[in-house]
Coordinates of C-alpha atoms in Angstrom, one line a residue:
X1 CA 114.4 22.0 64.1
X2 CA 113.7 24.4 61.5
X3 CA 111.5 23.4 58.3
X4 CA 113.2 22.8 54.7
X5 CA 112.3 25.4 52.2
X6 CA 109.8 24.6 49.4
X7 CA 112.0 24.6 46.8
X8 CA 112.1 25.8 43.5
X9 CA 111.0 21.9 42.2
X10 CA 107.9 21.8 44.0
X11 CA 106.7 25.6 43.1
X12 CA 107.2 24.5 39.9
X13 CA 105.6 20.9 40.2
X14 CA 102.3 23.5 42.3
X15 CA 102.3 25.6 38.8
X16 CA 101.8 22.6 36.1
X17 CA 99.5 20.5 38.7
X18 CA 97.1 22.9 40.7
X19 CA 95.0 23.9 38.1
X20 CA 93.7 20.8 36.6
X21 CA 92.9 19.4 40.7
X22 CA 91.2 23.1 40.8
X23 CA 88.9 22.4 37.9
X24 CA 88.6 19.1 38.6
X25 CA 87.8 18.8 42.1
X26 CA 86.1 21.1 44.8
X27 CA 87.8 20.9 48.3
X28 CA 86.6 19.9 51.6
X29 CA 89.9 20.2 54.0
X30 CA 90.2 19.9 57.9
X31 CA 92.6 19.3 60.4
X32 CA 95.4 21.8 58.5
X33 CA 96.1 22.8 62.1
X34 CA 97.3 19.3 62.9
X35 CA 100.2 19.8 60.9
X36 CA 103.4 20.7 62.5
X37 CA 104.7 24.0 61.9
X38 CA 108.4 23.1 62.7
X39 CA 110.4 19.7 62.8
X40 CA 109.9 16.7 61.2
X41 CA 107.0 14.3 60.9
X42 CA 105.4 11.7 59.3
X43 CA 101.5 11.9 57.4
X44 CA 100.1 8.5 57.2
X45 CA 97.5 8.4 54.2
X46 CA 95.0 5.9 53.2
X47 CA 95.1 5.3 49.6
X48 CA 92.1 4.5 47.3
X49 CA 92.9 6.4 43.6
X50 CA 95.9 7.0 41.4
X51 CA 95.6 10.7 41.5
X52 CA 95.4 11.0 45.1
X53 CA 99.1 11.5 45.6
X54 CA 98.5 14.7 43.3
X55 CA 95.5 16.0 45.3
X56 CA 97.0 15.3 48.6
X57 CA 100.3 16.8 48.1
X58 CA 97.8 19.6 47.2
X59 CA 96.0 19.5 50.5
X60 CA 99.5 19.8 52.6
X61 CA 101.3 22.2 50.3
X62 CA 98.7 25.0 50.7
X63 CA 99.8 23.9 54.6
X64 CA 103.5 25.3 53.9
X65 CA 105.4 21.8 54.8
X66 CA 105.5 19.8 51.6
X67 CA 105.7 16.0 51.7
X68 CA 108.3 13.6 50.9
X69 CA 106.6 10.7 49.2
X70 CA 107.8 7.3 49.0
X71 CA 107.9 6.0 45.2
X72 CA 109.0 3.4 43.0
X73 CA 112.7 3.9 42.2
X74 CA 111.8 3.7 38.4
X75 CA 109.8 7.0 37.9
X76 CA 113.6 8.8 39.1
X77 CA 115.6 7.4 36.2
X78 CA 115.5 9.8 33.4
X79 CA 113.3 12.5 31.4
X80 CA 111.6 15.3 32.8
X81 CA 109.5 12.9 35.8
X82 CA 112.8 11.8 37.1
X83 CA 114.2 15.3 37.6
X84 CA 111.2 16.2 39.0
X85 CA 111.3 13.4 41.2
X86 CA 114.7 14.5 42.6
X87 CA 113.7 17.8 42.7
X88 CA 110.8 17.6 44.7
X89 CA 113.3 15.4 47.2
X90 CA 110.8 12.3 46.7
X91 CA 112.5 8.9 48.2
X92 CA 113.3 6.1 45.9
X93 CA 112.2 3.0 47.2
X94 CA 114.4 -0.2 45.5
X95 CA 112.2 -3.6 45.6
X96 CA 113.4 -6.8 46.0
X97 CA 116.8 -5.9 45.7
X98 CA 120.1 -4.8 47.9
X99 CA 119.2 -1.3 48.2
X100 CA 116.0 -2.1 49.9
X101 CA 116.5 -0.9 52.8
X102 CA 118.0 2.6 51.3
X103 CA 114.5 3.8 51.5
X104 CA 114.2 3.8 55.4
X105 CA 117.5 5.7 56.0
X106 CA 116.3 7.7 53.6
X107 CA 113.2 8.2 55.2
X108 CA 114.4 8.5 58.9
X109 CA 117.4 11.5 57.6
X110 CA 114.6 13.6 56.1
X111 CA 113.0 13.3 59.5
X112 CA 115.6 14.9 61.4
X113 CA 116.8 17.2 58.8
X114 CA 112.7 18.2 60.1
X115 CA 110.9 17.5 57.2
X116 CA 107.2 15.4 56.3
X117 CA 107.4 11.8 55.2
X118 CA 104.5 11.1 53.5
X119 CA 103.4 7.0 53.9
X120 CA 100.7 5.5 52.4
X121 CA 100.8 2.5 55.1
X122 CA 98.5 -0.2 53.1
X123 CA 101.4 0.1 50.3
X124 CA 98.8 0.3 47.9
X125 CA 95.4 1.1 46.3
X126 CA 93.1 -0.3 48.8
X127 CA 91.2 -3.6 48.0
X128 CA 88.8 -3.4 50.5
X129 CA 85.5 -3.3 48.4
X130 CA 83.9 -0.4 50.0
X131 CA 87.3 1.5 49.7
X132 CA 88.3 1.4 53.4
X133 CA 91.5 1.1 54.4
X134 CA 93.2 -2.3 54.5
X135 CA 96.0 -3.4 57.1
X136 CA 98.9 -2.0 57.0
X137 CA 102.8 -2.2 56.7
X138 CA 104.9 -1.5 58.9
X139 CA 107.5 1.2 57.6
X140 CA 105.9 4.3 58.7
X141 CA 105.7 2.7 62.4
X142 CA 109.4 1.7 62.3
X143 CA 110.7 5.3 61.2
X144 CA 108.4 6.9 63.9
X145 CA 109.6 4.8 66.6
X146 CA 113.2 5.3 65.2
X147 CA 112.6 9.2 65.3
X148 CA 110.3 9.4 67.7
X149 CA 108.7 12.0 65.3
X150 CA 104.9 12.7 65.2
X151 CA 102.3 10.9 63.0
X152 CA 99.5 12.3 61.7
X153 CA 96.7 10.3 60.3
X154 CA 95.4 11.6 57.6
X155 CA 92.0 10.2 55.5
X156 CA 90.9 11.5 51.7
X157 CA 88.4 10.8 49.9
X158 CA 87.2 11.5 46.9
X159 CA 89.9 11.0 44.0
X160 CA 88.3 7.8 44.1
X161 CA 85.3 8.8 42.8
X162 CA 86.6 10.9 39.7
X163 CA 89.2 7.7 39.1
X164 CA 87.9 4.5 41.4
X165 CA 90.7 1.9 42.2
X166 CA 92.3 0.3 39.0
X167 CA 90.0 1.7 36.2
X168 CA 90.9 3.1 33.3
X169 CA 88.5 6.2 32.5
X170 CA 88.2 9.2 35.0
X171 CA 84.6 10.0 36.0
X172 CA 84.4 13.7 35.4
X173 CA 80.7 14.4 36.2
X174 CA 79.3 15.7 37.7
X175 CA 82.4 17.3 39.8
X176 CA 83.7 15.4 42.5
X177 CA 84.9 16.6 46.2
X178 CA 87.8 16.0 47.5
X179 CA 88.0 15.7 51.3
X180 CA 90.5 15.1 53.7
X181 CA 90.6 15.0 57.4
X182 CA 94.3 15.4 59.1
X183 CA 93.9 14.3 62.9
X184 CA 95.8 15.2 66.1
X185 CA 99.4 12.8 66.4
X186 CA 99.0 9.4 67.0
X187 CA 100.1 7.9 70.7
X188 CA 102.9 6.1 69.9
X189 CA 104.9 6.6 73.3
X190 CA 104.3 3.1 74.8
X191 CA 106.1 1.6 71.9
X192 CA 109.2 4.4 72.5
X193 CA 112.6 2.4 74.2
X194 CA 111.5 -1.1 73.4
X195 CA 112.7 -3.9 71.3
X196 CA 111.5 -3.1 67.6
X197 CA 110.3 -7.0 67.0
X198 CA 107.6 -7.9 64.5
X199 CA 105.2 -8.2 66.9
X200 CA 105.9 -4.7 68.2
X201 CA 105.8 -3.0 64.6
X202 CA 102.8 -4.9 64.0
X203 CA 101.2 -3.5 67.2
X204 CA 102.0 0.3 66.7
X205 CA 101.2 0.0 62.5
X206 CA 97.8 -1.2 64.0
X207 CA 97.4 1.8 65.9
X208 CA 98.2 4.0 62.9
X209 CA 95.6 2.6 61.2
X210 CA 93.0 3.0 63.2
X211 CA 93.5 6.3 63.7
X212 CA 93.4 7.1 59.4
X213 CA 90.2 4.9 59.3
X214 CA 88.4 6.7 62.5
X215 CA 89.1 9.9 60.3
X216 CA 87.8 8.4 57.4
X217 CA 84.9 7.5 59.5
X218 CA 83.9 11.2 60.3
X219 CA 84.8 11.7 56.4
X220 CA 82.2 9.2 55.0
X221 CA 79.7 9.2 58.1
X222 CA 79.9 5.4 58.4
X223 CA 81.3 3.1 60.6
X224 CA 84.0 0.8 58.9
X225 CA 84.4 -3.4 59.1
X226 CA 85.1 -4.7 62.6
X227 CA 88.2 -6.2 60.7
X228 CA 90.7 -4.6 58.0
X229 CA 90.8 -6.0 54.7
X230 CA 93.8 -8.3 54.9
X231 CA 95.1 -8.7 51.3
X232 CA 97.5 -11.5 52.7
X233 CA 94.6 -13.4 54.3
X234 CA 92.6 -13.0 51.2
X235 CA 95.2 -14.7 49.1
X236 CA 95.2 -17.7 51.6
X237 CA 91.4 -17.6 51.5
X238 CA 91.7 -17.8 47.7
X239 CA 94.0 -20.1 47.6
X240 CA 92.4 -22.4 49.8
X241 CA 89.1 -22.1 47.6
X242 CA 91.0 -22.6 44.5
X243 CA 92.3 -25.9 46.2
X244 CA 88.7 -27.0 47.3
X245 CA 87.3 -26.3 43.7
X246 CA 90.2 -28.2 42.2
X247 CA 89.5 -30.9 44.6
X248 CA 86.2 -31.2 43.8
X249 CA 86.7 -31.1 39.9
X250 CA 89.0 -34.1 40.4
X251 CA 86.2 -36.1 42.6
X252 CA 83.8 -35.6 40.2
X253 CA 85.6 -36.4 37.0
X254 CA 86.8 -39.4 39.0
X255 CA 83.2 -40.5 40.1
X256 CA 82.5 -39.9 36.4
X257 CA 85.2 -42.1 34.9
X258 CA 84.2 -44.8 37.8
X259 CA 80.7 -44.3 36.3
X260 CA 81.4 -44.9 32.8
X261 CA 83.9 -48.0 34.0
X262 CA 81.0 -49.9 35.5
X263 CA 78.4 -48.9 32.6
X264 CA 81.1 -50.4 29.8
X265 CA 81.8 -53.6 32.1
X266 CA 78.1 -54.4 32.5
X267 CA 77.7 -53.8 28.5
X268 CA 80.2 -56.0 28.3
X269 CA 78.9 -59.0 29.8

């Protein structure tokens, strides 16, 4: 299937955004070869800065086959960011509500009109605190097996540095590289012609991630925890420590008050 044309939106969108990455970051990109040259796809992206979306949209329009991002439906509503937003053929994704689901139609039609899907898997910034990528959800696997499209993995690194995970102030200097590795399509054929359960998703969304965090690997030159970051299991983990401490608290202040009881009885007599 032949590949959609850039578009006057994102030319545009390459004109205001290039030259600030340019000054602000050097570039270290690999793996451009990976990326089809016809049909559609999906990337799948770790993500560990706010202003990686910029720098990798960056990365894979200087490839020729610009990327459909998955975003919040509130940046398409109005003023010049919505219209770019539409322009640039992003996909609204609608939380918590009736048109959930909107976004994976969307998602699988841009496919086979043979365009890139761009998925950030973990769904957000990474908490992982050496910035590896966390486990993941399980929308890019369910378009892929739906489409049956390739998946790239991709790692980046680097935005992180000039604007680490949820701060505030960009770190300007010295300049920072940005780095990104694409990789060769994920094996996702044992998965093809079987029931898409939970347990299948999970398995396949696995394998995507392991293939963006072995490419983040060769990236950083380090091997990366045995185990994913599990945000879920960390809120249990919390919670359950919150409830010990709790617990505790309440023993003690109860030993205390027992403590007192006795000393005021015996003063007493």
């Amino acid at each position: 299937m032949p590949r959609r044309r850039i578009g006057f939106w994102y030319r545009f969108a390459a004109v205001i955004c290039k030259p600030p990455l340019v000054v602000l970051l050097r570039r270290d990109w690999r793996g451009m070869e990976h990326i089809p040259a016809e049909g559609g796809f999906i990337t799948a992206v770790n993500h560990n800065s706010h202003i990686d979306p910029f720098a990798y949209a960056h990365f894979q329009y200087n490839t020729g086959r610009v990327p459909r991002f998955l975003a919040k439906s509130g940046l398409f509503k109005k003023g010049f960011v919505g219209a770019a937003m539409r322009g640039t053929g992003q996909i609204p994704v609608y939380r918590e509500s009736t048109d959930a689901l909107s976004a994976f139609r969307a998602a699988i039609d841009a496919v086979d009109r043979g365009e890139c899907v761009a998925f950030y898997p973990e769904g957000t910034l990474t908490r992982d605190p050496d910035g590896w990528p966390m486990t993941g959800k399980t929308g890019a696997a369910r378009v892929a097996l739906q489409t049956k499209c390739p998946v790239i993995p991709v790692a980046q690194w680097g935005c992180n540095e000039l604007l680490p995970p949820y701060a505030k102030k960009p770190h300007l200097l010295p300049r920072k590289t940005h780095r990104v590795l694409a990789g060769p399509p994920v094996d996702l054929t044992r998965f093809y012609d079987r029931e898409m359960t939970a347990d299948l998703l999970k398995e396949a969304t696995e394998v995507i991630m392991a293939a963006i965090t072995r490419q983040l690997e060769e990236i950083r030159g380090e091997k990366a925890p045995a185990t994913p970051y599990d945000p879920r299991r960390e809120r249990i983990e919390q919670r359950r420590r919150t409830q010990a401490q709790t617990q505790q608290t309440q023993q003690t202040e109860t030993h205390q008050k027992s403590g007192q009881t006795v000393q005021e009885e015996g003063l007493g007599k």
